[in-house]
Coordinates of C-alpha atoms in Angstrom, one line a residue:
X258 CA -10.7 0.4 -42.2
X259 CA -7.0 0.8 -43.0
X260 CA -5.3 3.2 -45.4
X261 CA -5.5 0.7 -48.3
X262 CA -9.2 0.2 -47.8
X263 CA -9.7 4.0 -47.7
X264 CA -7.9 4.4 -51.0
X265 CA -9.9 1.6 -52.6
X266 CA -13.2 3.1 -51.2
X267 CA -12.6 6.3 -53.3
X268 CA -12.7 4.3 -56.5
X269 CA -14.8 1.2 -55.6
X270 CA -16.7 1.6 -52.3
X271 CA -18.4 -1.9 -52.6
X272 CA -15.0 -3.6 -53.0
X273 CA -13.7 -1.7 -49.9
X274 CA -16.7 -2.9 -47.9
X275 CA -16.2 -6.5 -49.1
X276 CA -12.6 -6.3 -47.9
X277 CA -13.5 -5.1 -44.5
X278 CA -16.3 -7.8 -44.1
X279 CA -14.0 -10.5 -45.3
X280 CA -11.3 -9.5 -42.8
X281 CA -13.8 -9.5 -40.0
X282 CA -15.0 -13.0 -41.0
X283 CA -11.5 -14.3 -40.8
X284 CA -11.0 -13.1 -37.2
X285 CA -10.6 -16.1 -34.8
X286 CA -10.4 -14.2 -31.5
X287 CA -13.5 -12.7 -30.0
X288 CA -11.2 -10.3 -28.1
X289 CA -10.0 -8.9 -31.5
X290 CA -13.5 -8.3 -32.8
X291 CA -14.5 -4.8 -33.8
X292 CA -18.2 -5.3 -34.3
X293 CA -21.0 -3.1 -32.9
X294 CA -20.8 -4.7 -29.4
X295 CA -17.1 -4.0 -29.1
X296 CA -17.0 -0.6 -30.7
X297 CA -16.4 1.2 -27.4
X298 CA -13.6 -1.1 -26.3
X299 CA -10.5 1.0 -26.8
X300 CA -7.2 -0.9 -27.1
X301 CA -4.1 0.5 -25.3
X302 CA -1.1 0.8 -27.5
X303 CA 2.4 2.0 -26.6
X304 CA 5.1 1.6 -24.0
X305 CA 4.3 2.0 -20.3
X306 CA 5.7 5.6 -20.2
X307 CA 3.8 6.6 -23.4
X308 CA 0.5 5.4 -21.8
X309 CA 1.2 6.9 -18.4
X310 CA 2.6 10.3 -19.4
X311 CA -0.1 12.9 -19.1
X312 CA -2.3 10.6 -17.0
X313 CA 0.0 9.8 -14.1
X314 CA -0.4 13.2 -12.4
X315 CA -4.2 13.1 -12.8
X316 CA -4.4 9.6 -11.3
X317 CA -2.1 10.7 -8.4
X318 CA -4.2 13.7 -7.7
X319 CA -7.4 11.7 -7.6
X320 CA -5.8 9.1 -5.4
X321 CA -4.8 11.8 -3.0
X322 CA -8.4 13.1 -3.0
X323 CA -9.6 9.6 -2.1
X324 CA -7.0 9.5 0.7
X325 CA -8.4 12.7 2.1
X326 CA -12.1 12.0 1.6
X327 CA -12.8 8.2 1.1
X328 CA -13.1 6.0 4.1
X329 CA -13.1 2.9 1.8
X330 CA -9.8 3.9 0.1
X331 CA -8.2 4.6 3.5
X332 CA -9.5 1.3 4.9
X333 CA -7.9 -0.6 2.1
X334 CA -4.5 1.2 2.5
X335 CA -4.5 0.9 6.3
X336 CA -5.1 -2.9 5.9
X337 CA -2.0 -3.1 3.8
X338 CA 0.1 -0.9 6.1
X339 CA -1.1 -2.8 9.2
X340 CA -0.2 -6.2 7.8
X341 CA 2.9 -5.4 5.8
X342 CA 4.7 -2.9 8.1
X343 CA 2.9 -3.1 11.4
X344 CA 5.3 -1.9 14.1
X345 CA 8.1 -2.1 11.6
X346 CA 10.2 -4.6 9.5
X347 CA 13.3 -5.0 11.8
X348 CA 16.8 -6.3 11.0
X349 CA 18.9 -9.0 12.6
X350 CA 22.6 -8.7 11.9
X351 CA 24.1 -12.0 10.7
X352 CA 27.8 -11.4 10.6
X353 CA 29.7 -14.7 10.8
X354 CA 33.2 -15.5 12.1
X355 CA 35.8 -17.3 10.1
X356 CA 34.4 -20.7 11.2
X357 CA 31.0 -19.8 9.9
X358 CA 29.5 -19.3 13.3
X359 CA 27.4 -16.2 14.1
X360 CA 29.5 -13.5 15.6
X361 CA 27.2 -12.7 18.6
X362 CA 29.3 -9.8 20.0
X363 CA 29.6 -7.9 16.7
X364 CA 26.0 -8.6 15.7
X365 CA 24.8 -7.2 19.1
X366 CA 27.0 -4.2 18.6
X367 CA 25.6 -3.5 15.1
X368 CA 22.0 -3.9 16.3
X369 CA 22.6 -1.5 19.2
X370 CA 23.9 1.1 16.7
X371 CA 20.9 0.4 14.5
X372 CA 18.5 0.9 17.3
X373 CA 20.1 4.3 18.1
X374 CA 20.2 5.4 14.4
X375 CA 16.5 4.6 13.8
X376 CA 15.5 7.4 16.2
X377 CA 13.8 10.3 14.5
X378 CA 16.6 12.7 15.2
X379 CA 19.0 10.4 13.3
X380 CA 17.1 8.6 10.6
X381 CA 14.9 11.4 9.3
X382 CA 16.7 14.4 7.7
X383 CA 13.8 16.5 9.1
X384 CA 14.0 14.9 12.6
X385 CA 10.2 14.1 12.7
X386 CA 9.8 10.4 12.0
X387 CA 11.8 7.3 13.1
X388 CA 12.9 4.7 10.6
X389 CA 9.9 2.5 11.0
X390 CA 7.5 5.5 10.6
X391 CA 9.5 6.3 7.4
X392 CA 8.9 2.7 6.3
X393 CA 5.1 3.2 6.7
X394 CA 5.1 6.6 5.0
X395 CA 7.1 5.3 2.0
X396 CA 4.7 2.4 1.5
X397 CA 1.7 4.7 1.9
X398 CA 3.0 7.1 -0.7
X399 CA 3.8 4.2 -3.1
X400 CA 0.2 2.9 -2.7
X401 CA -1.5 6.3 -3.2
X402 CA 1.1 8.1 -5.4
X403 CA 2.6 5.1 -7.1
X404 CA 6.2 6.1 -6.2
X405 CA 8.4 7.9 -3.7
X406 CA 12.0 8.9 -4.1
X407 CA 14.4 8.1 -1.2
X408 CA 17.5 10.2 -0.9
X409 CA 20.3 8.9 1.3
X410 CA 21.8 12.1 2.6
X411 CA 25.1 12.4 4.4
X412 CA 23.5 14.5 7.1
X413 CA 23.3 13.3 10.7
X414 CA 25.1 13.8 14.0
X415 CA 25.3 10.2 15.1
X416 CA 26.2 8.7 11.7
X417 CA 26.8 10.4 8.3
X418 CA 23.4 9.1 7.1
X419 CA 19.8 10.3 7.2
X420 CA 16.8 9.7 4.9
X421 CA 14.9 12.2 2.9
X422 CA 11.6 11.3 1.2
X423 CA 10.9 13.3 -2.0
X424 CA 7.4 13.3 -3.3
X425 CA 6.6 12.3 -6.9
X426 CA 5.7 15.7 -8.2
X427 CA 9.2 17.0 -7.5
X428 CA 10.6 14.5 -10.1
X429 CA 10.7 16.4 -13.4
X430 CA 12.5 16.5 -16.7
X431 CA 15.1 19.2 -16.9
X432 CA 16.0 18.4 -20.5
X433 CA 15.7 15.6 -23.1
X434 CA 19.2 14.3 -22.8
X435 CA 22.3 14.3 -20.5
X436 CA 25.2 13.3 -22.7
X437 CA 24.2 10.0 -24.3
X438 CA 21.5 9.3 -21.7
X439 CA 17.9 10.1 -22.3
X440 CA 15.8 11.9 -19.6
X441 CA 12.3 10.5 -19.5
X442 CA 9.8 12.1 -17.1
X443 CA 12.7 13.2 -14.9
X444 CA 14.5 9.9 -14.9
X445 CA 17.9 9.7 -16.7
X446 CA 18.3 6.3 -18.3
X447 CA 21.0 4.6 -20.4
X448 CA 20.6 2.8 -23.7
X449 CA 19.1 -0.2 -21.9
X450 CA 16.6 1.8 -20.0
X451 CA 18.5 1.4 -16.7
X452 CA 18.0 4.4 -14.4
X453 CA 21.2 6.4 -13.9
X454 CA 20.0 9.5 -12.1
X455 CA 16.9 11.4 -11.0
X456 CA 16.4 15.1 -11.8
X457 CA 14.6 16.8 -9.0
X458 CA 13.0 20.2 -8.7
X459 CA 13.9 22.1 -5.5
X460 CA 10.9 23.4 -3.6
X461 CA 9.9 24.6 -0.1
X462 CA 7.5 22.7 2.2
X463 CA 4.6 24.7 0.6
X464 CA 5.5 23.3 -2.8
X465 CA 6.9 26.5 -4.3
X466 CA 9.4 25.5 -6.9
X467 CA 12.7 27.3 -7.6
X468 CA 14.6 27.2 -10.9
X469 CA 17.3 25.2 -9.2
X470 CA 17.3 21.5 -10.0
X471 CA 19.3 18.6 -8.4
X472 CA 20.7 15.6 -10.1
X473 CA 20.6 12.6 -7.8
X474 CA 22.5 9.5 -9.0
X475 CA 21.2 6.0 -8.3
X476 CA 24.1 5.5 -5.9
X477 CA 22.6 8.3 -3.7
X478 CA 18.9 7.9 -4.3
X479 CA 16.4 5.3 -5.4
X480 CA 12.8 5.3 -6.6
X481 CA 10.5 3.1 -4.7
X482 CA 7.8 1.8 -7.1
X483 CA 6.6 -1.6 -8.4
X484 CA 7.0 -1.9 -12.1
X485 CA 4.5 -4.1 -14.0
X486 CA 6.0 -3.7 -17.5
X487 CA 9.7 -3.9 -18.8
X488 CA 9.4 -0.3 -20.2
X489 CA 8.2 1.3 -17.0
X490 CA 10.5 3.7 -15.2
X491 CA 8.0 5.7 -13.1
X492 CA 5.2 4.4 -10.8
X493 CA 1.4 4.7 -11.1
X494 CA -0.9 4.7 -8.1
X495 CA -1.8 1.2 -7.0
X496 CA -5.4 2.4 -6.7
X497 CA -5.6 3.2 -10.4
X498 CA -7.5 0.0 -11.2
X499 CA -10.2 0.6 -8.5
X500 CA -10.1 4.3 -8.1
X501 CA -13.2 5.0 -10.3
X502 CA -15.1 2.3 -8.5
X503 CA -14.2 3.9 -5.1
X504 CA -15.4 7.2 -6.4
X505 CA -18.6 5.7 -7.7
X506 CA -19.5 4.0 -4.4
X507 CA -18.8 7.2 -2.5
X508 CA -21.1 9.1 -4.8
X509 CA -23.7 6.5 -4.6
X510 CA -23.7 6.5 -0.8
X511 CA -24.0 10.3 -0.8
X512 CA -26.9 10.2 -3.3
X513 CA -28.6 7.5 -1.1
X514 CA -28.2 9.8 1.9
X515 CA -29.8 12.7 0.1
X516 CA -32.6 10.4 -1.0
X517 CA -33.2 9.3 2.6
X518 CA -33.4 12.9 3.7
X519 CA -35.8 13.8 1.0
X520 CA -38.0 10.8 1.7
X521 CA -38.1 11.8 5.3
X522 CA -39.6 15.1 4.5
X523 CA -43.4 15.1 5.0
X524 CA -45.1 18.0 3.1
X525 CA -48.7 18.8 2.5
X526 CA -50.1 21.1 -0.2
X527 CA -53.4 23.0 0.0
X528 CA -55.1 23.8 -3.3
X529 CA -58.1 26.1 -3.6
X530 CA -60.5 27.2 -6.2
X531 CA -60.4 30.7 -4.7
X532 CA -56.8 30.8 -3.7
X533 CA -56.4 34.5 -3.1
X534 CA -59.3 34.8 -0.7
X535 CA -58.6 31.5 1.1
X536 CA -54.9 32.3 1.6
X537 CA -55.7 35.7 3.1
X538 CA -57.9 33.9 5.7
X539 CA -55.3 31.2 6.6
X540 CA -53.4 31.2 9.9
X541 CA -49.8 32.5 9.6
X542 CA -46.6 31.7 11.4
X543 CA -44.2 34.3 13.0
X544 CA -42.8 35.2 9.7
X545 CA -46.1 35.7 8.1
X546 CA -46.2 32.5 6.1
X547 CA -49.6 30.7 5.8
X548 CA -49.5 27.3 7.6
X549 CA -51.7 24.4 8.6
X550 CA -51.2 22.7 12.0
X551 CA -51.3 18.9 12.1
X552 CA -51.2 16.8 15.2
X553 CA -51.9 13.1 16.1
X554 CA -55.6 12.4 16.2
X555 CA -56.6 15.7 14.7
X556 CA -59.4 16.0 12.2
X557 CA -58.9 19.0 10.1
X558 CA -61.8 20.5 8.2
X559 CA -61.0 22.2 4.9
X560 CA -62.8 25.2 3.7
X561 CA -65.1 24.9 0.7
X562 CA -63.2 24.6 -2.5
X563 CA -60.0 23.4 -0.8
X564 CA -58.3 20.0 -1.3
X565 CA -55.1 18.6 0.3
X566 CA -52.3 16.5 -1.3
X567 CA -49.1 15.1 0.2
X568 CA -45.6 14.9 -1.2
X569 CA -44.5 11.2 -1.7
X570 CA -40.8 11.3 -2.8
X571 CA -39.8 7.9 -4.2
X572 CA -36.7 6.1 -3.0
X573 CA -35.3 2.8 -4.0
X574 CA -34.7 1.8 -0.4
X575 CA -32.7 -1.3 0.6
X576 CA -30.3 -1.5 -2.3
X577 CA -27.5 0.6 -0.8
X578 CA -26.2 -2.2 1.4
X579 CA -26.1 -4.7 -1.5
X580 CA -24.5 -2.3 -3.9
X581 CA -21.9 -1.3 -1.3
X582 CA -21.0 -4.9 -0.5
X583 CA -20.7 -5.9 -4.2
X584 CA -18.5 -2.9 -5.0
X585 CA -16.4 -3.5 -1.9
X586 CA -15.7 -7.1 -3.0
X587 CA -14.7 -6.0 -6.5
X588 CA -12.4 -3.2 -5.1
X589 CA -10.8 -5.6 -2.6
X590 CA -10.2 -8.3 -5.2
X591 CA -8.7 -5.7 -7.5
X592 CA -6.2 -4.9 -4.7
X593 CA -5.5 -8.6 -4.0
X594 CA -7.3 -8.7 -0.7
X595 CA -10.5 -10.1 0.7
X596 CA -13.5 -7.9 1.4
X597 CA -13.5 -9.1 5.0
X598 CA -10.1 -7.5 5.7
X599 CA -10.9 -4.2 3.9
X600 CA -14.4 -3.7 5.3
X601 CA -13.4 -5.2 8.7
X602 CA -16.5 -7.4 8.5
X603 CA -15.7 -11.0 9.2
X604 CA -18.5 -13.4 8.1
X605 CA -18.7 -17.1 7.4
X606 CA -17.4 -20.2 9.1
X607 CA -13.9 -21.1 10.3
X608 CA -12.9 -22.6 7.0
X609 CA -13.9 -19.6 5.0
X610 CA -12.2 -17.2 7.4
X611 CA -9.0 -19.3 7.3
X612 CA -9.0 -19.5 3.5
X613 CA -9.4 -15.7 3.3
X614 CA -6.6 -15.2 5.8
X615 CA -4.2 -17.5 3.9
X616 CA -4.9 -15.7 0.6
X617 CA -4.4 -12.3 2.2
X618 CA -1.2 -13.4 3.8
X619 CA 0.2 -14.4 0.4
X620 CA -0.5 -10.9 -0.8
X621 CA 1.1 -9.3 2.2
X622 CA 4.2 -11.5 2.1
X623 CA 4.8 -10.6 -1.5
X624 CA 4.7 -6.9 -0.5
X625 CA 6.8 -7.5 2.5
X626 CA 9.5 -9.1 0.4
X627 CA 9.3 -6.2 -2.0
X628 CA 9.7 -3.6 0.8
X629 CA 12.6 -5.5 2.2
X630 CA 14.5 -5.9 -1.1
X631 CA 13.8 -2.4 -2.5
X632 CA 13.6 -0.2 0.6
X633 CA 15.1 -1.8 3.7
X634 CA 18.2 -3.4 2.0
X635 CA 19.5 -0.2 0.3
X636 CA 19.2 1.7 3.5
X637 CA 20.8 -1.2 5.6
X638 CA 23.8 -1.2 3.2
X639 CA 24.2 2.6 3.6
X640 CA 23.9 2.2 7.4
X641 CA 26.7 -0.4 7.5
X642 CA 28.8 1.9 5.3
X643 CA 28.2 4.8 7.6
X644 CA 29.0 2.6 10.6
X645 CA 32.4 1.8 9.1
X646 CA 33.1 5.5 8.3
X647 CA 32.4 6.2 12.0
X648 CA 35.1 3.7 13.0
X649 CA 32.7 1.1 14.4
X650 CA 33.6 -1.8 12.2
X651 CA 36.9 -3.8 11.6
X652 CA 39.4 -2.5 9.1
X653 CA 38.8 -5.3 6.6
X654 CA 35.3 -4.1 6.0
X655 CA 36.1 -2.7 2.5
X656 CA 37.3 -6.0 1.2
X657 CA 34.5 -8.0 3.0
X658 CA 31.5 -5.9 2.6
X659 CA 29.2 -8.8 1.9
X660 CA 30.2 -10.5 5.1
X661 CA 29.5 -7.4 7.3
X662 CA 26.2 -6.5 5.5
X663 CA 24.6 -10.0 6.0
X664 CA 21.2 -9.5 7.6
X665 CA 17.8 -11.1 7.9
X666 CA 14.6 -9.1 8.3
X667 CA 11.8 -9.8 10.8
X668 CA 8.5 -8.8 9.3
X669 CA 5.2 -8.6 11.2
X670 CA 3.4 -12.0 11.5
X671 CA -0.2 -13.0 12.0
X672 CA -2.1 -14.5 14.8
X673 CA -3.5 -18.0 14.4
X674 CA -7.2 -18.6 13.9
X675 CA -7.1 -21.9 15.8
X676 CA -4.0 -21.7 18.1
X677 CA -4.2 -25.3 19.4
X678 CA -4.1 -26.8 15.9
X679 CA -1.4 -24.4 14.7
X680 CA 0.8 -25.0 17.7
X681 CA 0.5 -28.7 17.5
X682 CA 1.3 -28.7 13.8
X683 CA 4.4 -26.4 14.3
X684 CA 5.6 -28.6 17.2
X685 CA 5.5 -31.8 15.0
X686 CA 7.1 -30.0 12.1
X687 CA 10.0 -28.9 14.2
X688 CA 10.4 -32.3 15.7
X689 CA 10.4 -33.9 12.2
X690 CA 12.9 -31.4 10.8
X691 CA 10.4 -29.8 8.3
X692 CA 10.8 -26.4 9.8
X693 CA 12.9 -24.5 12.4
X694 CA 12.1 -22.5 15.5
X695 CA 13.3 -19.4 13.7
X696 CA 10.8 -19.9 10.9
X697 CA 7.9 -20.5 13.3
X698 CA 8.7 -17.5 15.4
X699 CA 9.2 -15.3 12.3
X700 CA 5.8 -16.3 11.0
X701 CA 4.3 -14.7 14.1
X702 CA 6.6 -11.7 13.9
X703 CA 8.9 -12.7 16.8
X704 CA 12.7 -13.0 17.2
X705 CA 13.5 -16.7 18.1
X706 CA 16.6 -15.7 20.0
X707 CA 14.6 -13.2 22.1
X708 CA 12.0 -16.0 22.7
X709 CA 14.7 -18.3 24.0
X710 CA 16.4 -15.6 26.1
X711 CA 13.0 -14.6 27.7
X712 CA 12.2 -18.3 28.4
X713 CA 15.5 -18.8 30.1
X714 CA 15.0 -15.7 32.2
X715 CA 11.5 -16.9 33.3
X716 CA 12.8 -20.4 34.1
X717 CA 15.7 -19.1 36.2
X718 CA 13.4 -16.7 38.1
X719 CA 10.8 -19.4 38.6
X720 CA 13.5 -21.7 40.0
X721 CA 14.8 -19.0 42.3
X722 CA 11.3 -18.4 43.7
X723 CA 10.4 -22.1 43.9
X724 CA 7.6 -21.8 41.3
X725 CA 6.8 -24.8 39.1
X726 CA 6.2 -23.8 35.5
X727 CA 4.1 -26.2 33.4
X728 CA 6.5 -26.5 30.5
X729 CA 6.7 -29.7 28.5
X730 CA 10.5 -29.4 28.3
X731 CA 13.2 -27.5 30.1
X732 CA 16.1 -25.6 28.6
X733 CA 19.4 -27.5 28.9
X734 CA 22.3 -25.3 29.8
X735 CA 25.6 -25.6 27.9
X736 CA 28.5 -27.4 29.5
X737 CA 31.6 -25.4 30.4
X738 CA 33.5 -26.8 27.4
X739 CA 30.6 -26.0 25.0
X740 CA 30.3 -22.5 26.4
X741 CA 34.1 -21.8 26.0
X742 CA 34.0 -23.2 22.4
X743 CA 31.0 -20.9 21.5
X744 CA 32.8 -17.9 23.0
X745 CA 35.9 -18.7 20.9
X746 CA 33.8 -19.0 17.7
X747 CA 32.2 -15.6 18.3
X748 CA 35.6 -14.1 18.9

């Protein structure tokens, strides 16, 4: 009933009722119905930040509780981390010479510098985690907390760069405005809602906040979160949709365990018409409590006036497994994964397993691309900048940044379900030009250049020892002219 109906109801209640009924009759969408069956269906009005403010912290706290106490929640997150990050998403420098050929010498130099910088003492401002461990930690916090702030500090002995991860609760509003920019939940945005800076509380490792705040511009820091609405500027835990269901299944399993313990208790109760006299005559244990000994094959005679009854606690046995499986499937689907990969329980035939694997891989590839674009690339650009400041790149870097920052990322791949079929298909696809060796190797998480180098090393060593390798084809070495031309292109 809107405000007009309320005003009319004061003077003519029947007419107000007729208006409401007529409006309901004109509704064409069941989803817009407000009848008795939908009375508890609350709509969500407002921008993303209006809906999340006041609830984001509660959801994050409950998600962290699940992280510490729920094996199901941790299993789902570990499945994502294992498939998206694995041993790390690693870069391959792709700087090209003036003729468009890959500059092998410079790329190798950049990758050697990267390998050194990724060590914990260089990449992490605290010196505890290497870069690939920071990758995993950042994604873990984004899944549980919804967001993580990455600060590119100028600290570092090897290069003027190290990474600081700042947890979500340290991002807070220090005011409503900074000049013409609004500050919403600690994020300073311009008139278009574009983040300009992050206002961060200073705190010690125990979480004790000081009154000092720090303004980190988006050139220095970036917030890793996956927005789902145009108005969203802060993240919400990725477990928010399934968090209550995870809690329910944990509570159900605990309740089922208690019920099993209670049903396992065997108790007998003796009642007597002359309880005082009979109890005084009963045998007693070491603590003076009356007891009755029962053993297999024993026939126990009761005294006159006594009767015996047994406790029979009821338990709905056999439903826990079905309930757990059903809820696990719903939780997994809500996170975009199959229940098999979350519960680590592979069932079904080859076709079903392959279909689940392919669908899961689509989810993981999307997340890999997100991590590469929003976490790896900003840090790679900062690394190349730091490498130039250290005097390790040519002088024309500032006018050719895009050229020197070219890179491809090698993400973890997946093993084949049927290797013979997959290898045969890939071989034919390469021969027909539908794919490349680089794409095939990348799909399994390997570097195609390293594969060729290792294969050449094995063939040379086998020839030296006089061992025949059962290869369908042999690598063909370059001629002297081709080798000289390649060296000239790389130079």
